[in-house]
CSV table of C-alpha atoms in Angstrom, one decimal:
chain,number,residue,atom,x,y,z
A,25,MET,CA,5.7,-12.0,-51.2
A,26,ASP,CA,9.8,-10.7,-50.9
A,27,LEU,CA,11.6,-10.7,-47.7
A,28,ALA,CA,12.2,-7.3,-48.4
A,29,SER,CA,8.0,-6.6,-48.2
A,30,MET,CA,7.3,-8.7,-45.3
A,31,MET,CA,9.7,-6.7,-43.0
A,32,ALA,CA,8.8,-3.4,-44.7
A,33,LEU,CA,5.0,-4.0,-44.1
A,34,CYS,CA,6.1,-5.6,-40.6
A,35,PHE,CA,7.6,-2.1,-40.0
A,36,CYS,CA,4.3,-0.4,-41.5
A,37,ILE,CA,3.1,-2.0,-38.8
A,38,PHE,CA,4.9,-1.8,-35.5
A,39,LEU,CA,4.8,2.3,-36.9
A,40,GLY,CA,1.0,2.5,-37.4
A,41,GLY,CA,0.9,0.7,-33.8
A,42,LEU,CA,3.5,3.1,-32.1
A,43,LEU,CA,1.5,6.1,-34.0
A,44,LEU,CA,-1.8,4.9,-32.9
A,45,THR,CA,-0.7,4.1,-29.1
A,46,SER,CA,0.7,7.7,-29.0
A,47,TRP,CA,-2.2,9.8,-30.3
A,48,LYS,CA,-4.7,7.5,-27.5
A,49,THR,CA,-1.9,8.2,-25.1
A,50,HIS,CA,-2.0,12.0,-25.9
A,51,GLN,CA,-5.8,12.2,-26.0
A,52,LYS,CA,-5.7,10.9,-22.3
A,53,ARG,CA,-2.9,13.3,-21.1
A,54,GLN,CA,-5.2,16.2,-22.3
A,55,ARG,CA,-7.8,15.5,-19.9
A,56,LEU,CA,-5.5,14.3,-16.8
A,57,PRO,CA,-2.9,16.1,-14.1
A,58,PRO,CA,0.4,17.0,-15.7
A,59,GLY,CA,3.6,14.8,-15.3
A,60,PRO,CA,6.7,13.4,-17.1
A,61,THR,CA,5.7,13.1,-21.0
A,62,PRO,CA,5.1,8.8,-21.7
A,63,LEU,CA,7.1,6.9,-24.4
A,64,PRO,CA,4.7,4.8,-26.1
A,65,PHE,CA,4.6,1.0,-24.6
A,66,LEU,CA,7.1,2.3,-21.9
A,67,GLY,CA,4.6,5.2,-20.6
A,68,THR,CA,6.8,6.6,-17.4
A,69,LEU,CA,8.7,3.5,-16.4
A,70,GLY,CA,12.0,5.2,-17.7
A,71,LYS,CA,11.6,7.7,-14.8
A,72,ILE,CA,10.6,5.5,-11.7
A,73,LYS,CA,13.1,4.1,-9.2
A,74,PRO,CA,10.7,1.1,-8.4
A,75,HIS,CA,12.2,0.4,-5.5
A,76,LEU,CA,11.5,3.9,-4.1
A,77,LEU,CA,8.4,4.2,-6.0
A,78,TYR,CA,7.1,6.7,-2.8
A,79,LYS,CA,10.0,9.1,-2.7
A,80,THR,CA,10.1,9.2,-6.6
A,81,PHE,CA,6.8,10.3,-6.5
A,82,ILE,CA,7.3,12.9,-4.0
A,83,GLU,CA,10.0,14.0,-5.8
A,84,LEU,CA,7.9,14.5,-8.7
A,85,SER,CA,5.6,16.3,-7.2
A,86,LYS,CA,7.7,19.1,-6.5
A,87,GLU,CA,7.6,19.3,-10.0
A,88,TYR,CA,3.9,19.3,-10.8
A,89,GLY,CA,2.5,20.0,-8.2
A,90,PRO,CA,0.2,17.6,-5.5
A,91,VAL,CA,-1.9,16.0,-8.8
A,92,PHE,CA,0.0,14.3,-11.4
A,93,THR,CA,-0.2,12.0,-13.8
A,94,VAL,CA,2.6,8.8,-14.3
A,95,TRP,CA,2.3,6.4,-17.0
A,96,MET,CA,2.8,2.7,-16.3
A,97,GLY,CA,3.2,1.8,-19.9
A,98,SER,CA,-0.3,2.8,-21.3
A,99,ALA,CA,-2.0,3.1,-18.1
A,100,PRO,CA,-2.6,6.5,-16.4
A,101,VAL,CA,-1.7,6.5,-12.8
A,102,VAL,CA,-2.6,9.8,-10.8
A,103,VAL,CA,-1.0,10.2,-8.0
A,104,LEU,CA,-1.8,12.4,-4.6
A,105,CYS,CA,0.7,14.2,-2.5
A,106,GLY,CA,0.6,16.3,0.9
A,107,TYR,CA,-2.0,15.8,3.3
A,108,ASP,CA,-4.5,19.1,1.7
A,109,THR,CA,-5.0,16.8,-1.4
A,110,VAL,CA,-5.1,13.3,0.1
A,111,LYS,CA,-7.5,14.3,2.7
A,112,ASP,CA,-9.4,16.3,-0.3
A,113,ALA,CA,-9.6,12.8,-1.7
A,114,LEU,CA,-9.9,9.8,-0.1
A,115,VAL,CA,-12.5,12.0,2.6
A,116,ASN,CA,-14.4,15.1,0.9
A,117,HIS,CA,-15.0,13.1,-2.2
A,118,ALA,CA,-14.7,10.1,-0.6
A,119,GLU,CA,-17.9,8.3,-3.1
A,120,GLU,CA,-15.1,9.5,-6.3
A,121,PHE,CA,-12.1,8.0,-5.4
A,122,GLY,CA,-13.8,4.8,-3.2
A,123,GLY,CA,-12.3,2.2,-5.7
A,124,ARG,CA,-9.7,-0.7,-5.5
A,125,HIS,CA,-7.6,-0.7,-7.6
A,126,ILE,CA,-7.1,-5.1,-8.4
A,127,ILE,CA,-4.0,-5.9,-7.5
A,128,ILE,CA,-2.3,-8.7,-9.0
A,129,ALA,CA,-0.7,-10.6,-7.5
A,130,SER,CA,-3.6,-10.5,-4.5
A,131,GLU,CA,-6.1,-11.6,-7.4
A,132,LYS,CA,-3.5,-14.3,-8.0
A,133,VAL,CA,-4.4,-16.3,-4.4
A,134,ALA,CA,-7.6,-14.5,-3.7
A,135,GLY,CA,-9.1,-13.7,-7.4
A,136,ARG,CA,-11.4,-10.1,-6.7
A,137,TYR,CA,-13.0,-12.0,-4.0
A,138,GLY,CA,-13.3,-10.6,-0.3
A,139,ILE,CA,-11.9,-7.1,0.9
A,140,THR,CA,-9.0,-6.1,-0.7
A,141,ASN,CA,-9.4,-7.0,-4.0
A,142,ASN,CA,-13.6,-6.4,-4.4
A,143,ASN,CA,-15.7,-3.2,-5.0
A,144,GLY,CA,-19.4,-2.7,-5.6
A,145,ALA,CA,-22.2,-3.5,-3.3
A,146,GLU,CA,-20.1,-7.3,-2.6
A,147,TRP,CA,-17.4,-5.4,-1.4
A,148,GLN,CA,-19.8,-3.0,1.2
A,149,ILE,CA,-21.3,-6.4,2.5
A,150,MET,CA,-18.0,-7.6,2.6
A,151,ARG,CA,-16.6,-4.9,4.9
A,152,ARG,CA,-19.2,-4.5,7.0
A,153,PHE,CA,-19.4,-7.7,7.9
A,154,ALA,CA,-15.7,-7.9,9.5
A,155,ILE,CA,-16.1,-4.9,10.8
A,156,THR,CA,-19.4,-6.0,12.8
A,157,THR,CA,-17.4,-9.6,13.4
A,158,LEU,CA,-14.3,-8.0,14.7
A,159,ARG,CA,-16.2,-5.9,17.4
A,160,ASN,CA,-18.9,-8.8,18.3
A,161,PHE,CA,-15.8,-10.5,18.9
A,162,GLY,CA,-14.7,-8.3,21.3
A,163,MET,CA,-12.7,-5.5,19.5
A,164,GLY,CA,-12.3,-2.4,21.6
A,165,LYS,CA,-14.0,-4.7,24.4
A,166,ARG,CA,-12.5,-6.4,27.4
A,167,SER,CA,-12.6,-9.5,25.6
A,168,MET,CA,-10.4,-9.3,23.1
A,169,GLU,CA,-8.3,-7.1,25.7
A,170,GLU,CA,-7.7,-10.4,27.6
A,171,ARG,CA,-6.8,-12.5,24.8
A,172,VAL,CA,-4.1,-9.8,23.6
A,173,GLN,CA,-3.0,-10.1,27.5
A,174,GLU,CA,-2.6,-13.5,27.9
A,175,GLU,CA,-0.8,-13.6,24.1
A,176,ALA,CA,1.6,-10.8,26.2
A,177,LEU,CA,2.9,-13.3,28.6
A,178,HIS,CA,3.9,-16.0,26.4
A,179,LEU,CA,6.0,-13.3,24.6
A,180,ILE,CA,7.6,-12.2,27.6
A,181,LYS,CA,7.9,-15.8,28.7
A,182,VAL,CA,9.7,-16.3,25.3
A,183,ILE,CA,12.1,-13.2,25.7
A,184,GLN,CA,12.5,-14.2,29.8
A,185,ASP,CA,13.8,-17.4,27.9
A,186,THR,CA,16.9,-15.8,26.2
A,187,ASP,CA,18.5,-14.7,29.9
A,188,GLY,CA,19.3,-11.8,28.9
A,189,LYS,CA,21.3,-12.8,25.3
A,190,ALA,CA,21.5,-11.5,21.9
A,191,PHE,CA,18.1,-12.1,19.8
A,192,ASP,CA,16.3,-11.0,17.5
A,193,PRO,CA,12.5,-10.1,18.2
A,194,MET,CA,10.6,-10.7,15.0
A,195,ILE,CA,9.7,-13.9,14.9
A,196,SER,CA,8.7,-14.0,18.6
A,197,ILE,CA,6.0,-10.6,18.0
A,198,LEU,CA,5.1,-11.8,14.6
A,199,SER,CA,3.9,-14.7,16.3
A,200,ALA,CA,2.2,-13.1,18.9
A,201,VAL,CA,0.6,-10.8,16.8
A,202,SER,CA,-0.5,-13.7,14.8
A,203,ASN,CA,-1.8,-15.5,17.3
A,204,VAL,CA,-4.2,-13.0,18.3
A,205,ILE,CA,-5.9,-12.7,15.3
A,206,CYS,CA,-5.7,-16.2,14.5
A,207,ALA,CA,-8.3,-16.4,18.2
A,208,VAL,CA,-10.6,-14.2,16.0
A,209,MET,CA,-10.0,-16.2,12.6
A,210,PHE,CA,-9.7,-19.4,13.3
A,211,GLY,CA,-11.0,-20.1,17.1
A,212,GLU,CA,-7.2,-21.2,18.3
A,213,ARG,CA,-3.9,-19.9,19.2
A,214,PHE,CA,-0.8,-21.7,17.8
A,215,ASP,CA,2.6,-22.8,19.8
A,216,TYR,CA,5.3,-20.5,18.4
A,217,LYS,CA,7.8,-24.2,18.0
A,218,ASP,CA,4.6,-25.5,15.6
A,219,GLN,CA,6.5,-25.6,12.5
A,220,LYS,CA,3.6,-25.2,10.2
A,221,PHE,CA,2.4,-21.9,11.7
A,222,LEU,CA,6.6,-20.8,11.3
A,223,GLN,CA,6.4,-21.4,7.7
A,224,ILE,CA,2.4,-19.8,7.2
A,225,LEU,CA,4.3,-17.0,8.8
A,226,HIS,CA,7.0,-17.2,6.8
A,227,THR,CA,4.9,-17.3,3.7
A,228,VAL,CA,2.9,-14.0,5.4
A,229,ASP,CA,6.5,-12.1,5.7
A,230,GLN,CA,7.8,-13.1,1.8
A,231,LEU,CA,4.3,-11.9,0.7
A,232,PHE,CA,5.1,-8.3,1.9
A,233,ILE,CA,8.8,-8.3,0.9
A,234,PHE,CA,7.5,-9.3,-2.5
A,235,ILE,CA,5.1,-6.5,-3.0
A,236,ARG,CA,7.6,-4.3,-1.9
A,237,SER,CA,10.4,-5.5,-4.3
A,238,PHE,CA,11.2,-4.1,-7.7
A,239,ILE,CA,9.9,-8.1,-8.6
A,240,GLY,CA,6.2,-7.3,-7.1
A,241,GLN,CA,6.1,-4.1,-8.2
A,242,LEU,CA,7.1,-4.7,-11.9
A,243,TYR,CA,4.9,-7.8,-11.6
A,244,ASN,CA,1.9,-5.7,-10.9
A,245,VAL,CA,2.5,-3.2,-13.7
A,246,ILE,CA,2.7,-6.4,-16.7
A,247,PRO,CA,1.3,-8.9,-15.0
A,248,VAL,CA,0.9,-10.5,-18.5
A,249,ILE,CA,5.2,-10.3,-19.5
A,250,MET,CA,6.1,-11.2,-15.8
A,251,ASP,CA,3.6,-14.9,-16.1
A,252,TYR,CA,6.3,-16.2,-19.0
A,253,LEU,CA,9.4,-15.0,-17.6
A,254,PRO,CA,11.3,-17.1,-14.9
A,255,GLY,CA,12.5,-15.6,-11.7
A,256,PRO,CA,11.5,-15.6,-7.4
A,257,HIS,CA,8.3,-14.2,-8.6
A,258,GLN,CA,7.5,-17.9,-9.9
A,259,ARG,CA,8.2,-19.5,-6.4
A,260,THR,CA,6.8,-16.6,-4.5
A,261,LEU,CA,3.2,-17.0,-5.9
A,262,GLU,CA,3.8,-20.7,-5.6
A,263,GLU,CA,4.1,-20.1,-2.0
A,264,PHE,CA,0.8,-17.7,-1.8
A,265,GLN,CA,-0.8,-20.8,-2.3
A,266,THR,CA,-0.1,-22.5,0.5
A,267,LEU,CA,-1.6,-19.9,2.8
A,268,LYS,CA,-4.8,-20.1,1.0
A,269,THR,CA,-4.2,-24.1,1.1
A,270,PHE,CA,-3.8,-23.1,5.5
A,271,VAL,CA,-7.4,-20.9,5.2
A,272,GLN,CA,-9.0,-23.7,3.1
A,273,GLU,CA,-8.7,-26.1,5.5
A,274,LYS,CA,-9.6,-24.4,8.7
A,275,ILE,CA,-13.2,-23.9,6.6
A,276,GLU,CA,-13.3,-27.6,6.1
A,277,SER,CA,-12.8,-27.8,9.2
A,278,HIS,CA,-15.3,-25.3,10.7
A,279,GLN,CA,-17.9,-26.9,8.0
A,280,ARG,CA,-17.5,-29.8,9.5
A,281,THR,CA,-18.1,-29.0,13.3
A,282,LEU,CA,-20.1,-25.7,13.3
A,283,ASN,CA,-22.6,-25.0,16.2
A,284,SER,CA,-25.1,-22.4,14.7
A,285,GLU,CA,-26.0,-21.7,18.4
A,286,SER,CA,-22.8,-21.1,19.2
A,287,PRO,CA,-20.1,-19.2,16.6
A,288,ARG,CA,-17.1,-19.9,18.1
A,289,ASP,CA,-15.0,-17.2,15.2
A,290,PHE,CA,-14.9,-15.3,12.0
A,291,ILE,CA,-15.2,-18.2,10.1
A,292,ASP,CA,-18.3,-19.8,11.9
A,293,CYS,CA,-20.0,-16.0,11.7
A,294,PHE,CA,-19.7,-16.4,7.7
A,295,LEU,CA,-20.8,-20.1,7.0
A,296,MET,CA,-23.9,-19.5,9.2
A,297,LYS,CA,-24.8,-16.6,6.9
A,298,SER,CA,-23.6,-18.6,4.0
A,299,ASN,CA,-25.4,-21.7,5.2
A,300,LYS,CA,-28.5,-18.8,4.8
A,301,LYS,CA,-27.9,-18.3,1.3
A,302,GLU,CA,-26.9,-14.2,2.3
A,303,PRO,CA,-26.3,-12.4,-0.8
A,304,GLY,CA,-22.1,-12.0,-1.1
A,305,PHE,CA,-21.4,-14.9,1.3
A,306,SER,CA,-19.8,-17.8,-1.1
A,307,ASN,CA,-17.4,-20.3,0.2
A,308,GLU,CA,-14.8,-17.4,-2.5
A,309,ASN,CA,-15.6,-14.4,-0.7
A,310,LEU,CA,-14.8,-16.2,2.5
A,311,VAL,CA,-11.7,-17.6,1.9
A,312,ALA,CA,-10.4,-14.0,0.5
A,313,SER,CA,-11.8,-12.4,3.1
A,314,THR,CA,-10.3,-14.6,5.5
A,315,PHE,CA,-6.9,-14.2,4.0
A,316,ASP,CA,-7.1,-10.5,3.9
A,317,MET,CA,-8.3,-10.2,7.5
A,318,PHE,CA,-5.3,-12.9,8.7
A,319,ILE,CA,-2.9,-11.0,6.2
A,320,ALA,CA,-4.3,-7.6,7.7
A,321,GLY,CA,-4.0,-8.1,10.8
A,322,THR,CA,-0.1,-9.8,11.0
A,323,GLU,CA,1.9,-7.6,9.1
A,324,THR,CA,1.8,-3.9,9.4
A,325,THR,CA,0.9,-4.8,13.5
A,326,THR,CA,4.0,-6.7,13.6
A,327,GLY,CA,6.4,-4.2,11.9
A,328,SER,CA,5.5,-1.2,14.7
A,329,ILE,CA,6.1,-3.5,17.7
A,330,HIS,CA,9.1,-4.0,15.8
A,331,TYR,CA,10.2,-1.1,15.0
A,332,SER,CA,8.9,0.6,18.6
A,333,LEU,CA,12.3,-1.5,20.2
A,334,LEU,CA,14.2,-0.1,17.7
A,335,VAL,CA,13.5,3.2,19.5
A,336,MET,CA,13.5,1.9,22.2
A,337,VAL,CA,17.6,1.5,22.4
A,338,LYS,CA,17.9,3.9,19.7
A,339,TYR,CA,16.5,6.6,22.8
A,340,PRO,CA,17.0,4.7,26.4
A,341,HIS,CA,15.6,8.3,27.9
A,342,ILE,CA,12.4,7.6,26.0
A,343,GLN,CA,12.4,4.2,27.0
A,344,SER,CA,13.1,5.0,31.0
A,345,LYS,CA,10.6,7.6,30.8
A,346,VAL,CA,7.7,5.1,29.4
A,347,GLN,CA,8.7,3.3,32.1
A,348,GLN,CA,8.4,5.6,34.6
A,349,GLU,CA,4.8,6.2,33.6
A,350,ILE,CA,3.7,2.3,33.4
A,351,ASP,CA,5.3,2.2,36.6
A,352,ASP,CA,3.1,5.3,38.0
A,353,VAL,CA,-0.1,4.2,36.2
A,354,VAL,CA,0.0,0.3,36.0
A,355,GLY,CA,3.0,-0.7,38.8
A,356,SER,CA,3.8,-4.1,38.7
A,357,GLY,CA,1.5,-6.3,40.1
A,358,ARG,CA,-0.6,-6.7,36.7
A,359,LEU,CA,-0.5,-6.0,33.3
A,360,PRO,CA,-1.4,-2.8,31.4
A,361,SER,CA,-4.8,-2.2,30.3
A,362,ILE,CA,-6.7,-0.4,27.5
A,363,ASP,CA,-8.1,1.7,30.9
A,364,ASP,CA,-4.6,3.1,31.6
A,365,ARG,CA,-4.4,3.8,28.0
A,366,VAL,CA,-6.0,7.0,29.0
A,367,LYS,CA,-3.5,8.0,31.9
A,368,MET,CA,-0.4,7.4,29.6
A,369,THR,CA,0.2,10.5,28.1
A,370,TYR,CA,3.7,10.6,27.4
A,371,THR,CA,3.5,6.8,26.0
A,372,ASN,CA,0.8,7.4,23.7
A,373,ALA,CA,2.7,10.2,22.0
A,374,VAL,CA,5.5,8.0,22.1
A,375,ILE,CA,3.6,5.2,20.1
A,376,LEU,CA,1.9,7.9,17.9
A,377,GLU,CA,4.8,8.9,16.9
A,378,ILE,CA,6.8,5.7,16.0
A,379,GLN,CA,3.6,4.3,13.7
A,380,ARG,CA,3.5,8.3,12.0
A,381,PHE,CA,7.8,8.9,11.6
A,382,VAL,CA,8.0,4.9,10.1
A,383,ASP,CA,4.9,4.7,7.9
A,384,ILE,CA,5.2,1.3,7.3
A,385,VAL,CA,2.7,1.9,4.4
A,386,PRO,CA,4.1,5.2,3.0
A,387,MET,CA,1.7,4.2,-0.6
A,388,SER,CA,-1.8,3.8,0.4
A,389,LEU,CA,-3.3,0.2,-1.8
A,390,PRO,CA,-4.1,2.0,-5.0
A,391,HIS,CA,-8.1,3.2,-5.2
A,392,THR,CA,-10.0,3.5,-8.6
A,393,VAL,CA,-12.4,6.7,-9.4
A,394,THR,CA,-15.6,4.8,-9.8
A,395,ARG,CA,-17.1,7.6,-11.8
A,396,ASP,CA,-15.2,10.8,-13.9
A,397,THR,CA,-14.2,13.2,-11.6
A,398,GLU,CA,-13.6,16.9,-11.8
A,399,PHE,CA,-10.6,17.7,-9.3
A,400,TYR,CA,-7.9,20.3,-8.6
A,401,GLY,CA,-9.0,21.8,-11.9
A,402,TYR,CA,-8.0,18.1,-13.3
A,403,SER,CA,-10.7,15.7,-15.2
A,404,ILE,CA,-10.4,12.0,-14.0
A,405,PRO,CA,-12.0,9.6,-16.3
A,406,LYS,CA,-14.0,6.5,-13.9
A,407,GLY,CA,-11.8,3.7,-13.8
A,408,THR,CA,-8.7,5.7,-13.8
A,409,THR,CA,-5.7,4.3,-11.0
A,410,VAL,CA,-5.4,6.4,-8.0
A,411,ILE,CA,-1.9,6.3,-5.9
A,412,PRO,CA,-2.0,8.3,-2.8
A,413,ILE,CA,1.1,8.5,-0.5
A,414,LEU,CA,0.8,8.1,2.8
A,415,THR,CA,4.3,8.9,3.9
A,416,SER,CA,4.1,12.6,2.3
A,417,VAL,CA,1.0,12.7,4.9
A,418,LEU,CA,2.5,11.9,7.7
A,419,HIS,CA,5.8,14.1,6.9
A,420,ASP,CA,3.6,16.9,5.1
A,421,PRO,CA,6.1,19.7,6.7
A,422,LYS,CA,3.0,22.1,6.3
A,423,GLN,CA,1.3,20.3,8.7
A,424,TRP,CA,4.5,19.0,11.3
A,425,GLU,CA,6.6,20.7,13.0
A,426,THR,CA,10.0,18.8,12.7
A,427,PRO,CA,8.8,15.9,9.9
A,428,GLU,CA,11.9,13.9,9.2
A,429,GLU,CA,12.4,13.6,13.5
A,430,PHE,CA,11.4,11.2,15.8
A,431,ASN,CA,9.7,13.6,17.6
A,432,PRO,CA,7.0,12.7,20.6
A,433,ALA,CA,6.4,16.7,21.0
A,434,HIS,CA,4.0,16.2,17.6
A,435,PHE,CA,1.3,15.0,19.6
A,436,LEU,CA,1.6,16.8,22.8
A,437,ASP,CA,0.2,20.6,23.4
A,438,GLU,CA,2.0,23.4,25.7
A,439,LYS,CA,0.3,21.8,29.0
A,440,GLY,CA,1.6,18.3,28.3
A,441,ALA,CA,-1.9,17.5,27.1
A,442,LEU,CA,-2.3,14.5,24.6
A,443,ARG,CA,-3.6,15.9,20.8
A,444,ASN,CA,-4.8,15.4,17.8
A,445,ARG,CA,-3.6,15.4,14.7
A,446,ALA,CA,-5.9,15.6,11.6
A,447,ALA,CA,-2.6,14.7,9.4
A,448,PHE,CA,-2.6,11.7,11.0
A,449,MET,CA,-3.1,9.2,8.9
A,450,PRO,CA,-1.3,5.6,9.1
A,451,PHE,CA,-4.7,3.5,8.3
A,452,SER,CA,-5.6,5.6,5.4
A,453,ALA,CA,-8.8,7.6,5.4
A,454,GLY,CA,-12.3,7.5,3.7
A,455,LYS,CA,-14.2,4.2,2.6
A,456,ARG,CA,-11.1,2.3,2.4
A,457,MET,CA,-9.5,3.2,6.3
A,458,CYS,CA,-7.9,0.0,7.5
A,459,PRO,CA,-11.3,-1.6,9.0
A,460,GLY,CA,-8.2,-3.0,11.9
A,461,GLU,CA,-7.2,-0.1,13.0
A,462,GLY,CA,-9.0,-0.4,16.2
A,463,LEU,CA,-7.4,-4.0,17.3
A,464,ALA,CA,-4.2,-2.5,15.4
A,465,ARG,CA,-4.4,0.4,18.0
A,466,MET,CA,-5.4,-1.8,20.8
A,467,GLU,CA,-2.3,-4.0,20.1
A,468,ILE,CA,0.5,-2.4,19.5
A,469,PHE,CA,-0.2,-0.5,23.0
A,470,LEU,CA,-1.3,-3.4,25.2
A,471,PHE,CA,1.7,-5.5,24.0
A,472,LEU,CA,4.5,-2.8,23.9
A,473,THR,CA,3.5,-1.2,27.3
A,474,ALA,CA,3.8,-5.0,29.0
A,475,LEU,CA,7.4,-5.9,27.2
A,476,LEU,CA,8.6,-2.3,28.7
A,477,GLN,CA,7.0,-3.4,32.4
A,478,LYS,CA,8.8,-6.6,32.2
A,479,PHE,CA,11.9,-5.5,30.5
A,480,THR,CA,14.7,-2.7,29.6
A,481,PHE,CA,15.6,-3.5,26.3
A,482,HIS,CA,19.8,-2.3,25.1
A,483,SER,CA,21.1,-2.2,22.0
A,484,VAL,CA,23.6,-4.7,20.5
A,485,ALA,CA,25.0,-2.5,18.5
A,486,ASN,CA,26.3,2.0,19.9
A,487,PRO,CA,23.1,2.7,19.6
A,488,ALA,CA,24.8,5.6,17.9
A,489,SER,CA,25.2,4.1,14.7
A,490,LEU,CA,21.2,3.1,14.6
A,491,ASP,CA,20.2,6.0,12.1
A,492,LEU,CA,16.4,5.4,12.4
A,493,ALA,CA,15.5,7.1,8.7
A,494,VAL,CA,18.2,5.2,6.9
A,495,LEU,CA,16.8,1.8,9.1
A,496,ARG,CA,13.1,3.1,8.3
A,497,ARG,CA,13.6,3.0,4.3
A,498,GLU,CA,15.1,-0.6,4.4
A,499,PHE,CA,12.6,-1.4,6.6
A,500,ARG,CA,10.0,-0.6,4.7
A,501,ARG,CA,11.4,-2.3,1.8
A,502,THR,CA,12.2,-5.8,3.0
A,503,GLY,CA,11.7,-5.9,6.4
A,504,LEU,CA,13.9,-5.0,9.3
A,505,SER,CA,16.2,-8.0,11.6
A,506,PHE,CA,18.5,-6.7,14.1
A,507,GLU,CA,19.7,-8.0,17.8
A,508,LEU,CA,19.2,-6.8,20.7
A,509,ARG,CA,19.2,-7.7,24.6
A,510,ALA,CA,16.1,-7.8,27.1
A,511,VAL,CA,17.3,-6.6,30.7
A,512,PRO,CA,14.1,-8.3,33.4
A,513,ARG,CA,13.5,-5.1,35.5
A,514,GLN,CA,13.7,-5.6,38.9
A,515,ILE,CA,9.7,-6.4,39.7
A,516,THR,CA,7.4,-8.8,41.3
A,517,GLN,CA,6.2,-11.2,39.1
A,518,VAL,CA,2.4,-10.9,37.2
């Protein structure tokens, strides 16, 4: 066969593949919700801005409605926008929308084990065990409260040592929050200057920056191609193994020192079930579950507290009002406690509004439908990836009076009492709701009120120059670094 014939044959094969792919995509589109017309092989990637994915989806919902389809290559992804739609899917149809789409970057580290990247009966076992163990080790109880208060004292000491000079509080907050989950998972805390601990925290921070980045999102779409390309994703994935090794070393240490009569932490409790050969309690699930809990228990809570301080320096009058409530309810002779929370209406409203406004996780981790599902008049085949857009719930103009403004009054009624808002979903909803919500809410309240009891925070920059909406977008994308000053309040030391 001559060269011209070979080229003609290759062209025919390529054209045939293109036509076949287009035909298959067309067949799938007939059953799915509407959306932008996909191109062969590329899908609708050309119409999506990966670094502002959630914002692109909200814009598309204005054209195609609250349920629409985008294509990642040849794979359809159904997107859900708005409170009514997200609630209907995750709560009213929790079983159908309760599957988990595998996150490739996470799978590289922990496989399809644990809580985040697992499905079916094994996932249910791991999730139930995690919630039960957190409860048994004090989530919502005084023992956990005391752990957080003890860690708050360490954080206060670190900030006191700044002597009112400008500093970036992020690494200290990250260390404090991480130590709480370390106490639950590993039965120990770490010094804030421990170099190995700091390296682990750096790795955690890089993990989230990678996941939110353009490269990270592209990697999850076309991992087969990205695995062969050089770039920062290769280095980041290698660094993830450091965290996995850290977890594995802790597990091996626990195996050598396990006392079944007196479990110390999450790992001990898991090993006890593993030794009894209970279904699902494998080493792979232990590594992955520990990895999941450590990651989830560190990053988002840290971000909420970090951003809270930004709000305090932006709005000194809000900071002052929260401090007045702390003084009235708690005083200066002890740290704030969980029992104080019900008496601190305004402080609670501020914290809830911070979580609503910043919505650190604007998109829920991807779900999959567990069976062929009829939803909003459309047919969604089993296994289809579904992305609920949480920011569209937390900023839904039908649910919030001033959705794009920071406004604690969203959580206060006309009499100044705290009110619940059904559209408050920062931890998602339904079967895949964050199992650590109770611990996170406890930590945010105790850490923030302890800091505001001891210090008044001032911005190094002019507060008027701080645009919370702009900083929120930067915060979601790459994290946020800013400096402030902490001036000790004139109160009796604990």
